[in-house]
Tab-separated table of C-alpha atoms in Angstrom:
chain	number	residue	atom	x	y	z
R	1	SER	CA	-0.259	-0.153	0.211
R	2	ALA	CA	1.073	3.836	-0.579
R	3	VAL	CA	2.690	5.504	2.370
R	4	ILE	CA	1.513	8.878	2.644
R	5	SER	CA	3.203	11.759	4.596
R	6	GLN	CA	0.923	14.866	5.642
R	7	LYS	CA	2.012	18.057	7.176
R	8	PRO	CA	1.542	19.971	9.537
R	9	SER	CA	0.311	17.197	11.923
R	10	ARG	CA	-1.295	20.434	13.972
R	11	ASP	CA	-1.887	24.179	13.840
R	12	ILE	CA	-2.941	26.649	15.577
R	13	CYS	CA	-4.205	29.406	13.531
R	14	GLN	CA	-6.115	33.250	13.763
R	15	ARG	CA	-9.467	33.473	12.278
R	16	GLY	CA	-9.536	34.547	8.946
R	17	THR	CA	-6.410	33.362	8.017
R	18	SER	CA	-5.822	30.235	5.586
R	19	LEU	CA	-3.681	27.117	6.186
R	20	THR	CA	-2.233	24.679	3.478
R	21	ILE	CA	-2.185	21.063	4.280
R	22	GLN	CA	0.512	19.341	2.360
R	23	CYS	CA	0.060	15.286	1.417
R	24	GLN	CA	3.161	13.351	-0.504
R	25	VAL	CA	2.545	9.610	-1.765
R	26	ASP	CA	5.414	7.472	-2.228
R	27	SER	CA	4.357	5.861	-5.329
R	28	GLN	CA	2.026	7.469	-8.108
R	29	VAL	CA	-1.780	7.034	-7.287
R	30	THR	CA	-4.863	8.136	-9.382
R	31	MET	CA	-7.082	8.973	-6.710
R	32	MET	CA	-6.095	11.291	-3.389
R	33	PHE	CA	-9.447	12.262	-1.260
R	34	TRP	CA	-9.591	14.872	1.549
R	35	TYR	CA	-11.348	14.140	4.465
R	36	ARG	CA	-12.570	16.044	7.681
R	37	GLN	CA	-13.083	14.781	11.018
R	38	GLN	CA	-14.625	16.859	13.362
R	39	PRO	CA	-15.141	16.261	17.315
R	40	GLY	CA	-17.523	12.891	18.147
R	41	GLN	CA	-18.315	12.933	13.937
R	42	SER	CA	-17.273	10.641	11.118
R	43	LEU	CA	-14.481	11.022	8.617
R	44	THR	CA	-16.499	13.652	5.926
R	45	LEU	CA	-15.259	13.457	2.562
R	46	ILE	CA	-14.476	17.077	1.470
R	47	ALA	CA	-13.254	16.462	-2.231
R	48	THR	CA	-11.497	14.259	-4.710
R	49	ALA	CA	-8.173	15.574	-5.684
R	50	ASN	CA	-7.721	14.757	-9.590
R	51	GLN	CA	-4.346	15.434	-11.307
R	52	GLY	CA	-4.752	17.435	-14.155
R	53	SER	CA	-8.304	18.341	-13.303
R	54	GLU	CA	-10.165	20.471	-10.594
R	55	ALA	CA	-10.899	18.644	-7.520
R	56	THR	CA	-14.494	17.162	-7.194
R	57	TYR	CA	-16.357	18.724	-4.142
R	58	GLU	CA	-18.926	16.972	-2.003
R	59	SER	CA	-22.583	18.871	-1.201
R	60	GLY	CA	-21.594	21.042	1.355
R	61	PHE	CA	-18.184	21.954	0.425
R	62	VAL	CA	-16.605	25.101	-2.061
R	63	ILE	CA	-13.613	25.580	-4.017
R	64	ASP	CA	-13.421	28.845	-2.469
R	65	LYS	CA	-13.063	27.745	0.707
R	66	PHE	CA	-11.234	24.621	0.442
R	67	PRO	CA	-8.814	24.944	-2.790
R	68	ILE	CA	-7.094	22.023	-3.701
R	69	SER	CA	-4.293	21.256	-6.120
R	70	ARG	CA	-2.974	17.995	-7.486
R	71	PRO	CA	-0.255	19.015	-9.533
R	72	ASN	CA	1.020	15.275	-10.110
R	73	LEU	CA	0.361	11.840	-9.202
R	74	THR	CA	2.206	12.020	-5.796
R	75	PHE	CA	1.216	15.140	-4.112
R	76	SER	CA	-1.913	17.447	-2.801
R	77	THR	CA	-2.689	20.279	-1.450
R	78	LEU	CA	-5.787	21.298	0.896
R	79	THR	CA	-6.297	24.828	1.630
R	80	VAL	CA	-8.630	25.889	4.343
R	81	SER	CA	-9.462	29.560	3.788
R	82	ASN	CA	-10.532	32.526	5.540
R	83	MET	CA	-10.791	30.265	8.588
R	84	SER	CA	-13.379	30.329	11.550
R	85	PRO	CA	-13.539	28.419	14.978
R	86	GLU	CA	-15.819	26.240	13.025
R	87	ASP	CA	-13.174	24.873	11.184
R	88	SER	CA	-11.340	22.957	13.398
R	89	SER	CA	-10.887	19.717	12.924
R	90	ILE	CA	-8.709	16.937	12.014
R	91	TYR	CA	-7.811	16.795	8.215
R	92	LEU	CA	-6.445	13.914	6.905
R	93	CYS	CA	-5.493	13.121	3.211
R	94	SER	CA	-6.464	9.599	1.772
R	95	ALA	CA	-5.379	7.984	-1.531
R	96	GLU	CA	-5.911	4.436	-3.293
R	97	GLY	CA	-4.272	1.478	-2.587
R	98	GLY	CA	-4.438	-1.845	-2.644
R	99	ARG	CA	-7.263	-1.867	-5.464
R	100	GLU	CA	-5.279	-3.884	-7.793
R	101	LEU	CA	-5.570	-6.578	-4.826
R	102	ALA	CA	-9.063	-5.901	-4.694
R	103	ASN	CA	-9.053	-4.930	-1.383
R	104	TYR	CA	-9.674	-1.202	-1.620
R	105	GLY	CA	-7.554	-0.524	1.435
R	106	TYR	CA	-7.225	3.356	0.872
R	107	THR	CA	-4.662	4.746	2.821
R	108	PHE	CA	-4.709	7.799	4.951
R	109	GLY	CA	-2.334	10.188	6.335
R	110	SER	CA	-1.591	10.998	10.156
R	111	GLY	CA	-3.612	13.947	9.873
R	112	THR	CA	-3.524	17.702	10.609
R	113	ARG	CA	-5.265	19.066	13.723
R	114	LEU	CA	-6.197	22.121	13.055
R	115	THR	CA	-7.543	24.745	15.859
R	116	VAL	CA	-8.622	28.044	14.859
R	117	VAL	CA	-8.676	30.861	17.759
L	1	ASP	CA	-28.911	11.222	7.080
L	2	GLN	CA	-25.590	8.768	8.470
L	3	GLN	CA	-25.389	5.620	6.069
L	4	VAL	CA	-23.239	3.922	7.921
L	5	LYS	CA	-24.126	3.702	12.012
L	6	GLN	CA	-22.093	2.869	14.600
L	7	ASN	CA	-24.242	2.776	17.535
L	8	SER	CA	-22.053	2.002	20.357
L	9	PRO	CA	-19.561	5.202	20.739
L	10	SER	CA	-17.168	2.648	22.972
L	11	LEU	CA	-16.517	-0.812	24.217
L	12	SER	CA	-14.756	-2.124	26.870
L	13	VAL	CA	-13.507	-5.618	27.343
L	14	GLN	CA	-10.749	-8.128	29.213
L	15	GLU	CA	-7.998	-8.923	27.639
L	16	GLY	CA	-8.191	-12.788	26.541
L	17	ARG	CA	-11.474	-12.186	25.630
L	18	ILE	CA	-13.619	-11.297	22.201
L	19	SER	CA	-14.347	-7.454	21.137
L	20	ILE	CA	-17.271	-7.465	18.631
L	21	LEU	CA	-17.938	-3.897	17.143
L	22	ASN	CA	-20.904	-3.420	15.525
L	23	CYS	CA	-22.154	-1.503	12.202
L	24	ASP	CA	-25.221	-1.002	10.199
L	25	TYR	CA	-25.884	0.621	6.923
L	26	THR	CA	-28.833	2.059	5.164
L	27	ASN	CA	-27.282	1.918	1.234
L	28	SER	CA	-28.020	-1.198	-0.499
L	29	MET	CA	-26.039	-0.030	-3.170
L	30	PHE	CA	-22.938	-0.317	-1.147
L	31	ASP	CA	-21.356	-3.842	-1.695
L	32	TYR	CA	-17.827	-3.398	-0.024
L	33	PHE	CA	-16.966	-2.673	3.369
L	34	LEU	CA	-13.987	-2.022	5.414
L	35	TRP	CA	-12.592	-1.759	8.694
L	36	TYR	CA	-10.487	1.120	10.101
L	37	LYS	CA	-8.398	1.566	12.810
L	38	LYS	CA	-6.814	4.614	14.520
L	39	TYR	CA	-4.779	5.502	17.358
L	40	PRO	CA	-4.558	9.082	18.562
L	41	ALA	CA	-2.375	11.296	16.687
L	42	GLU	CA	-2.316	8.865	13.567
L	43	GLY	CA	-4.336	8.434	10.539
L	44	PRO	CA	-6.666	5.690	10.275
L	45	THR	CA	-5.123	1.979	9.327
L	46	PHE	CA	-6.756	-0.284	7.063
L	47	LEU	CA	-7.709	-3.598	8.829
L	48	ILE	CA	-9.640	-5.693	7.114
L	49	SER	CA	-12.676	-5.656	4.443
L	50	ILE	CA	-15.451	-8.047	2.869
L	51	SER	CA	-17.355	-7.999	-0.263
L	52	SER	CA	-21.207	-8.038	-0.563
L	53	ILE	CA	-20.668	-11.613	-2.424
L	54	LYS	CA	-19.219	-13.069	0.880
L	55	ASP	CA	-20.411	-13.405	4.643
L	56	LYS	CA	-17.714	-14.117	6.274
L	57	ASN	CA	-13.647	-12.957	5.974
L	58	GLU	CA	-11.080	-13.913	8.676
L	59	ASP	CA	-7.533	-12.482	8.935
L	60	GLY	CA	-5.651	-13.972	12.032
L	61	ARG	CA	-7.689	-12.810	15.083
L	62	PHE	CA	-9.728	-10.269	12.890
L	63	THR	CA	-12.691	-11.890	11.530
L	64	VAL	CA	-15.325	-9.891	9.883
L	65	PHE	CA	-19.446	-11.058	9.345
L	66	LEU	CA	-21.440	-9.565	6.569
L	67	ASN	CA	-25.492	-10.005	7.295
L	68	LYS	CA	-26.723	-8.446	3.749
L	69	SER	CA	-30.218	-9.052	4.650
L	70	ALA	CA	-29.901	-7.135	7.944
L	71	LYS	CA	-27.433	-4.512	6.593
L	72	HIS	CA	-25.344	-5.489	9.119
L	73	LEU	CA	-21.865	-5.824	9.639
L	74	SER	CA	-19.422	-6.932	12.780
L	75	LEU	CA	-15.607	-7.273	13.257
L	76	HIS	CA	-14.332	-9.469	15.661
L	77	ILE	CA	-11.570	-9.586	17.722
L	78	VAL	CA	-10.145	-13.081	19.293
L	79	PRO	CA	-8.432	-13.022	21.705
L	80	SER	CA	-8.353	-9.142	22.392
L	81	GLN	CA	-5.193	-7.475	23.237
L	82	PRO	CA	-4.156	-4.140	24.704
L	83	GLY	CA	-2.680	-3.139	22.126
L	84	ASP	CA	-6.082	-3.304	20.004
L	85	SER	CA	-7.386	-0.123	22.199
L	86	ALA	CA	-8.361	2.053	19.585
L	87	VAL	CA	-10.865	3.559	17.488
L	88	TYR	CA	-12.597	1.711	14.822
L	89	PHE	CA	-14.125	2.853	11.849
L	90	CYS	CA	-16.559	0.899	9.812
L	91	ALA	CA	-16.613	2.599	6.138
L	92	ALA	CA	-18.624	1.497	3.181
L	93	LEU	CA	-18.376	1.782	-0.941
L	94	GLU	CA	-20.061	1.342	-4.081
L	95	ARG	CA	-17.545	-0.518	-6.307
L	96	GLY	CA	-18.141	0.283	-9.912
L	97	GLY	CA	-20.252	3.564	-8.615
L	98	SER	CA	-19.226	6.755	-6.660
L	99	GLU	CA	-16.271	4.486	-5.187
L	100	LYS	CA	-16.094	6.931	-2.168
L	101	LEU	CA	-15.878	5.652	1.136
L	102	VAL	CA	-18.727	6.249	3.767
L	103	PHE	CA	-17.783	6.233	7.393
L	104	GLY	CA	-19.489	5.413	10.660
L	105	LYS	CA	-18.789	7.402	13.820
L	106	GLY	CA	-16.010	4.873	14.898
L	107	THR	CA	-16.395	2.997	18.780
L	108	LYS	CA	-13.638	3.480	20.962
L	109	LEU	CA	-12.451	0.061	22.161
L	110	THR	CA	-10.519	-0.261	25.480
L	111	VAL	CA	-8.930	-3.598	25.882
L	112	ASN	CA	-8.338	-3.942	29.845
L	113	PRO	CA	-5.056	-6.241	30.995
């Protein structure tokens, strides 16, 4: 399975500012995903990061708030823009892995714990 | 509307005993189910999966059972070990469809020595 390096691991940010989270995969993957986990909640998919095209956003998430880049098959960034305390969450990136083995064992980064004050 | 539900937020068992974590789903289009384990400050780690054409999949101490008619699956850990203490997430997807993982809220398992 792919190994994902995600950074920063945590940050405390002022409201109104933006934070960019980076994910580096150790192998080329077609699909990368960005999730948010709010306290006590499940992991919620924000968007699918597509290489060479715009990200596909889920209902309730928009590009202006969560711009995503996917410049190549091993790297993606998620920016949380104009942050408010409600954006305080854990943000996780994920990549497909193992589909060729038919187990759909998507791999996750270690997460970014964001606190907005 | 939660499509994947883990109704027990926490579970506590004694070392050596069986841990049973439950998961229910509502979307009949889901045909692949996965369990992830998450330690604090780490991302979820894939544990075991099952296709809808099966009713059981076993991997060492971990067994996942699927009851399609009840839209229910469970993860059995036997014997439970203190290192199994973590949050366990159930996830489902529709292969050939959106292929997006839909997660439950997780169950925090504590295995007491």
